[in-house]
mmCIF file of C-alpha atoms in Angstrom:
data_model
loop_
_atom_site.group_PDB
_atom_site.id
_atom_site.type_symbol
_atom_site.label_atom_id
_atom_site.label_comp_id
_atom_site.label_asym_id
_atom_site.label_seq_id
_atom_site.Cartn_x
_atom_site.Cartn_y
_atom_site.Cartn_z
ATOM 1 C CA VAL T 1 95.458 117.903 93.509
ATOM 2 C CA GLU T 2 97.923 115.943 91.429
ATOM 3 C CA MET T 3 101.656 116.081 91.151
ATOM 4 C CA GLU T 4 103.837 114.048 88.852
ATOM 5 C CA GLU T 5 107.600 113.878 88.891
ATOM 6 C CA SER T 6 109.746 113.034 85.882
ATOM 7 C CA GLY T 7 113.391 112.978 84.886
ATOM 8 C CA GLY T 8 114.686 110.217 87.131
ATOM 9 C CA SER T 9 117.313 107.997 85.584
ATOM 10 C CA VAL T 10 120.539 106.068 86.073
ATOM 11 C CA VAL T 11 123.543 108.411 86.142
ATOM 12 C CA HIS T 12 127.262 108.001 86.800
ATOM 13 C CA PRO T 13 128.894 109.476 89.903
ATOM 14 C CA GLY T 14 129.754 113.101 89.251
ATOM 15 C CA GLY T 15 126.981 113.416 86.706
ATOM 16 C CA SER T 16 123.979 115.724 86.569
ATOM 17 C CA LEU T 17 120.245 115.285 86.326
ATOM 18 C CA ARG T 18 117.237 117.589 86.226
ATOM 19 C CA LEU T 19 113.985 116.496 87.802
ATOM 20 C CA SER T 20 110.625 118.095 87.032
ATOM 21 C CA CYS T 21 107.324 118.056 88.895
ATOM 22 C CA ALA T 22 104.111 119.068 87.142
ATOM 23 C CA ALA T 23 101.303 120.121 89.468
ATOM 24 C CA SER T 24 97.579 120.455 88.792
ATOM 25 C CA GLY T 25 94.461 121.157 90.840
ATOM 26 C CA ILE T 26 96.306 123.658 93.007
ATOM 27 C CA GLN T 27 96.973 127.415 92.899
ATOM 28 C CA PHE T 28 100.587 126.571 92.285
ATOM 29 C CA GLY T 29 102.114 129.993 92.859
ATOM 30 C CA SER T 30 100.449 130.259 96.266
ATOM 31 C CA TYR T 31 102.339 127.344 97.764
ATOM 32 C CA ALA T 32 105.886 126.624 98.735
ATOM 33 C CA MET T 33 107.038 123.415 97.094
ATOM 34 C CA SER T 34 109.539 120.856 98.255
ATOM 35 C CA TRP T 35 111.609 117.894 97.192
ATOM 36 C CA VAL T 36 111.835 114.958 99.588
ATOM 37 C CA ARG T 37 113.840 111.837 98.837
ATOM 38 C CA GLN T 38 113.780 108.300 100.155
ATOM 39 C CA ALA T 39 116.627 105.869 99.775
ATOM 40 C CA PRO T 40 115.729 102.180 99.489
ATOM 41 C CA GLY T 41 114.630 100.832 102.866
ATOM 42 C CA GLN T 42 115.063 104.206 104.572
ATOM 43 C CA GLY T 43 112.755 106.945 105.815
ATOM 44 C CA PRO T 44 111.978 110.129 103.907
ATOM 45 C CA GLU T 45 114.605 112.878 103.906
ATOM 46 C CA TRP T 46 113.883 116.513 103.118
ATOM 47 C CA VAL T 47 116.039 117.899 100.294
ATOM 48 C CA ALA T 48 114.935 121.415 99.328
ATOM 49 C CA THR T 49 112.057 123.899 99.486
ATOM 50 C CA ILE T 50 111.209 126.959 97.398
ATOM 51 C CA SER T 51 108.740 129.695 98.325
ATOM 52 C CA GLY T 52 105.655 130.347 96.238
ATOM 53 C CA THR T 53 107.239 133.316 94.503
ATOM 54 C CA GLY T 54 110.506 131.488 93.982
ATOM 55 C CA PHE T 55 112.434 134.228 95.767
ATOM 56 C CA ASN T 56 113.423 132.094 98.755
ATOM 57 C CA THR T 57 115.065 128.687 98.695
ATOM 58 C CA TYR T 58 116.117 126.349 101.484
ATOM 59 C CA TYR T 59 118.360 123.305 101.311
ATOM 60 C CA ALA T 60 119.438 120.376 103.438
ATOM 61 C CA ASP T 61 123.115 120.615 104.310
ATOM 62 C CA PHE T 62 123.997 117.516 102.328
ATOM 63 C CA VAL T 63 122.851 119.040 98.999
ATOM 64 C CA ARG T 64 123.692 122.694 99.435
ATOM 65 C CA GLY T 65 125.963 123.797 96.625
ATOM 66 C CA ARG T 66 125.185 120.726 94.498
ATOM 67 C CA PHE T 67 121.412 120.894 94.014
ATOM 68 C CA THR T 68 119.294 123.865 92.894
ATOM 69 C CA VAL T 69 115.522 124.078 93.294
ATOM 70 C CA SER T 70 113.531 126.366 90.990
ATOM 71 C CA ARG T 71 110.006 126.797 89.698
ATOM 72 C CA ASP T 72 108.081 128.184 86.745
ATOM 73 C CA ASN T 73 104.713 129.345 88.015
ATOM 74 C CA SER T 74 103.482 129.985 84.461
ATOM 75 C CA LYS T 75 103.890 126.262 83.800
ATOM 76 C CA ASN T 76 102.902 124.982 87.275
ATOM 77 C CA THR T 77 106.205 123.156 87.331
ATOM 78 C CA LEU T 78 108.875 122.594 89.973
ATOM 79 C CA TYR T 79 112.457 121.621 89.145
ATOM 80 C CA LEU T 80 115.474 120.136 90.888
ATOM 81 C CA GLN T 81 118.844 120.486 89.182
ATOM 82 C CA MET T 82 121.221 117.933 90.666
ATOM 83 C CA ASN T 83 124.957 118.217 90.004
ATOM 84 C CA SER T 84 127.995 116.324 91.303
ATOM 85 C CA LEU T 85 125.832 113.318 92.049
ATOM 86 C CA ARG T 86 127.068 110.699 94.482
ATOM 87 C CA ALA T 87 126.085 107.122 95.229
ATOM 88 C CA GLY T 88 124.423 108.370 98.409
ATOM 89 C CA ASP T 89 121.986 110.419 96.308
ATOM 90 C CA THR T 90 120.375 107.215 95.043
ATOM 91 C CA ALA T 91 116.719 107.443 96.069
ATOM 92 C CA THR T 92 113.173 107.996 94.940
ATOM 93 C CA TYR T 93 112.601 111.735 94.715
ATOM 94 C CA TYR T 94 109.166 113.097 95.592
ATOM 95 C CA CYS T 95 107.776 116.568 95.087
ATOM 96 C CA ALA T 96 105.223 117.855 97.568
ATOM 97 C CA ASN T 97 103.498 121.098 98.373
ATOM 98 C CA ASN T 98 103.953 122.677 101.780
ATOM 99 C CA ASN T 99 100.893 123.804 103.688
ATOM 100 C CA TRP T 100 99.820 127.328 102.826
ATOM 101 C CA ASN T 101 100.272 129.345 105.986
ATOM 102 C CA ASP T 102 103.484 128.211 107.650
ATOM 103 C CA MET T 103 105.057 125.601 105.316
ATOM 104 C CA SER T 104 105.494 123.254 108.255
ATOM 105 C CA TYR T 105 104.239 120.041 106.638
ATOM 106 C CA PHE T 106 103.650 118.455 103.238
ATOM 107 C CA ASN T 107 100.044 118.174 102.061
ATOM 108 C CA HIS T 108 100.177 116.391 98.737
ATOM 109 C CA TRP T 109 102.892 114.236 97.233
ATOM 110 C CA GLY T 110 103.645 112.969 93.770
ATOM 111 C CA PRO T 111 104.311 109.256 93.151
ATOM 112 C CA GLY T 112 108.063 109.863 92.939
ATOM 113 C CA THR T 113 110.776 109.373 90.338
ATOM 114 C CA PRO T 114 113.754 107.050 90.902
ATOM 115 C CA VAL T 115 117.340 108.265 90.685
ATOM 116 C CA THR T 116 120.202 105.780 90.678
ATOM 117 C CA VAL T 117 123.798 106.955 90.873
ATOM 118 C CA SER T 118 126.085 104.135 89.888
ATOM 119 C CA SER T 119 129.130 103.471 87.774
ATOM 120 C CA ASP O 1 120.180 119.680 114.869
ATOM 121 C CA ILE O 2 117.005 118.238 116.387
ATOM 122 C CA GLN O 3 116.733 114.467 116.060
ATOM 123 C CA MET O 4 113.380 112.695 115.955
ATOM 124 C CA THR O 5 113.320 109.153 117.358
ATOM 125 C CA GLN O 6 110.330 106.907 116.850
ATOM 126 C CA SER O 7 109.433 103.880 118.929
ATOM 127 C CA PRO O 8 108.916 101.098 118.466
ATOM 128 C CA SER O 9 110.642 100.453 115.135
ATOM 129 C CA THR O 10 108.250 97.588 114.446
ATOM 130 C CA LEU O 11 104.916 96.868 116.022
ATOM 131 C CA SER O 12 102.928 93.635 115.644
ATOM 132 C CA ALA O 13 99.197 94.042 116.173
ATOM 133 C CA SER O 14 95.852 92.537 115.302
ATOM 134 C CA VAL O 15 92.802 94.039 113.636
ATOM 135 C CA GLY O 16 90.812 95.898 116.266
ATOM 136 C CA ASP O 17 93.821 96.643 118.489
ATOM 137 C CA ARG O 18 94.558 100.090 119.851
ATOM 138 C CA VAL O 19 97.984 101.128 118.610
ATOM 139 C CA THR O 20 100.238 103.912 119.865
ATOM 140 C CA ILE O 21 103.420 105.120 118.180
ATOM 141 C CA THR O 22 105.759 107.555 119.891
ATOM 142 C CA CYS O 23 107.998 110.239 118.410
ATOM 143 C CA ARG O 24 110.540 111.792 120.757
ATOM 144 C CA ALA O 25 112.537 114.929 119.958
ATOM 145 C CA SER O 26 116.099 115.426 121.170
ATOM 146 C CA GLN O 27 115.018 118.767 122.646
ATOM 147 C CA THR O 28 111.793 120.630 123.313
ATOM 148 C CA ILE O 29 110.137 121.494 120.037
ATOM 149 C CA SER O 30 107.186 123.566 118.880
ATOM 150 C CA GLY O 31 103.930 121.947 117.888
ATOM 151 C CA PHE O 32 105.013 121.683 114.241
ATOM 152 C CA LEU O 33 104.780 117.893 114.274
ATOM 153 C CA ALA O 34 103.129 115.892 111.501
ATOM 154 C CA TRP O 35 102.446 112.202 110.963
ATOM 155 C CA TYR O 36 102.421 110.337 107.648
ATOM 156 C CA GLN O 37 101.414 106.859 106.559
ATOM 157 C CA GLN O 38 103.332 105.084 103.814
ATOM 158 C CA LYS O 39 102.484 101.843 102.057
ATOM 159 C CA PRO O 40 105.024 99.919 99.953
ATOM 160 C CA GLY O 41 105.750 101.560 96.613
ATOM 161 C CA LYS O 42 103.636 104.607 97.432
ATOM 162 C CA ALA O 43 104.343 108.152 98.535
ATOM 163 C CA PRO O 44 103.777 109.151 102.157
ATOM 164 C CA LYS O 45 100.287 110.389 102.976
ATOM 165 C CA LEU O 46 99.607 113.133 105.503
ATOM 166 C CA LEU O 47 97.495 112.002 108.477
ATOM 167 C CA ILE O 48 98.005 114.535 111.272
ATOM 168 C CA TYR O 49 99.466 118.056 111.294
ATOM 169 C CA LYS O 50 100.475 120.415 114.079
ATOM 170 C CA ALA O 51 100.527 117.506 116.512
ATOM 171 C CA SER O 52 96.789 116.934 116.831
ATOM 172 C CA ASN O 53 94.938 118.149 113.740
ATOM 173 C CA ILE O 54 93.542 115.466 111.481
ATOM 174 C CA GLU O 55 93.862 115.972 107.744
ATOM 175 C CA ASP O 56 90.666 116.085 105.681
ATOM 176 C CA GLY O 57 89.535 112.628 104.625
ATOM 177 C CA VAL O 58 91.590 110.743 107.229
ATOM 178 C CA PRO O 59 89.492 108.329 109.319
ATOM 179 C CA SER O 60 88.694 109.492 112.839
ATOM 180 C CA ARG O 61 90.352 106.400 114.356
ATOM 181 C CA PHE O 62 93.643 108.250 113.824
ATOM 182 C CA SER O 63 94.579 110.864 116.420
ATOM 183 C CA GLY O 64 97.682 112.745 117.482
ATOM 184 C CA SER O 65 98.747 114.302 120.744
ATOM 185 C CA GLY O 66 101.747 115.549 122.640
ATOM 186 C CA SER O 67 103.913 118.544 123.376
ATOM 187 C CA GLY O 68 107.437 119.385 124.437
ATOM 188 C CA THR O 69 109.559 116.410 123.429
ATOM 189 C CA ASP O 70 107.025 113.570 123.300
ATOM 190 C CA PHE O 71 104.332 113.099 120.668
ATOM 191 C CA THR O 72 102.077 110.151 119.898
ATOM 192 C CA LEU O 73 100.026 108.822 117.027
ATOM 193 C CA THR O 74 97.157 106.588 118.097
ATOM 194 C CA ILE O 75 95.005 104.319 115.993
ATOM 195 C CA SER O 76 91.981 103.516 118.112
ATOM 196 C CA SER O 77 90.940 100.321 116.316
ATOM 197 C CA LEU O 78 93.408 98.971 113.779
ATOM 198 C CA GLN O 79 91.910 98.153 110.388
ATOM 199 C CA PRO O 80 93.403 95.917 107.660
ATOM 200 C CA GLU O 81 94.275 98.929 105.526
ATOM 201 C CA ASP O 82 96.294 100.477 108.377
ATOM 202 C CA PHE O 83 99.163 98.002 108.122
ATOM 203 C CA ALA O 84 101.888 100.321 106.855
ATOM 204 C CA THR O 85 104.889 102.356 107.972
ATOM 205 C CA TYR O 86 104.326 105.580 109.898
ATOM 206 C CA TYR O 87 106.669 108.573 110.066
ATOM 207 C CA CYS O 88 106.708 111.655 112.228
ATOM 208 C CA GLN O 89 108.082 114.920 110.833
ATOM 209 C CA HIS O 90 109.138 118.106 112.581
ATOM 210 C CA TYR O 91 109.633 121.602 111.197
ATOM 211 C CA ASP O 92 111.838 124.302 112.642
ATOM 212 C CA ASN O 93 113.505 127.319 111.049
ATOM 213 C CA TYR O 94 113.295 126.135 107.441
ATOM 214 C CA GLN O 95 114.479 122.623 108.231
ATOM 215 C CA TRP O 96 112.198 119.608 107.974
ATOM 216 C CA THR O 97 113.182 116.407 109.797
ATOM 217 C CA PHE O 98 111.604 112.955 109.634
ATOM 218 C CA GLY O 99 111.706 110.157 112.151
ATOM 219 C CA GLN O 100 113.068 106.794 111.092
ATOM 220 C CA GLY O 101 109.663 105.145 110.916
ATOM 221 C CA THR O 102 107.482 102.588 112.693
ATOM 222 C CA ARG O 103 106.320 99.579 110.739
ATOM 223 C CA VAL O 104 102.933 98.228 111.818
ATOM 224 C CA GLU O 105 102.641 94.589 110.836
ATOM 225 C CA ILE O 106 100.038 91.889 111.220
ATOM 226 C CA LYS O 107 100.404 89.793 114.361
#
C-alpha cells in the first residue's frame, strides 16, 4: 500500500490550497480516508474523514466550514480543499486510510505534504 | 470532548530496558485505542489497534493493554530502532483524538 500527498505550498493568510493524495495497492473505494495534520513540534491532529463511497464526511471543529474533503474513486485519489487559511493551519498534512470495518484507526499513511500559511 | 493525556512526556531508557507508556482518557472510553510510532521526518506508523491487537509486521516486543480510562504501551526489551515518539489515539463518534506524545530517548 502506498499513498502520496501533493499540493502543499506556501500561501498567504486567507488564501486557498487544494491537496491531493494518490493511493495504490489498496481497494481504494472500500476504505474511508482521512487527512491528519501535524504542526511543527506538535502531535498529530485529525482534520477530516470521508467514507468509502464519499457520501459521508466528518470534520474537526476547527476546519468545519473552511475545509472540504472529497474523493474520486475512479482515480484512487483523495482531496482536501482548504479555504480561508490561517497561520494556525501551518503543518504537514498526511493522508491515511481508516481500517475497513469500523474506521477507528489509521492503517497506512503517506509521507505528508507541507503547508505554510504566512504573509 | 475526551482528552487523551500521555505520560511521561519524555522517557530516557537504555537498550534492553522494559518501557511502559501510559495514555489516560478524561473519561471512560471504549476499546478504540491505537498506538503509533513516529520517527523524525516520517509519518506515524501503526503499532497497536483496539488497545491490544498488534499490527501485522510489528515486532512482538510491542504490546498494548488497558481499559476504561487507562491504557499502556509496553516495549519488553528496547531496541536501538525503537527510539522515537509514541502517540496514542482514540476514536469515538466520528472524532479521532491523539495524545500529545511520549518521546523515548537514549539514556
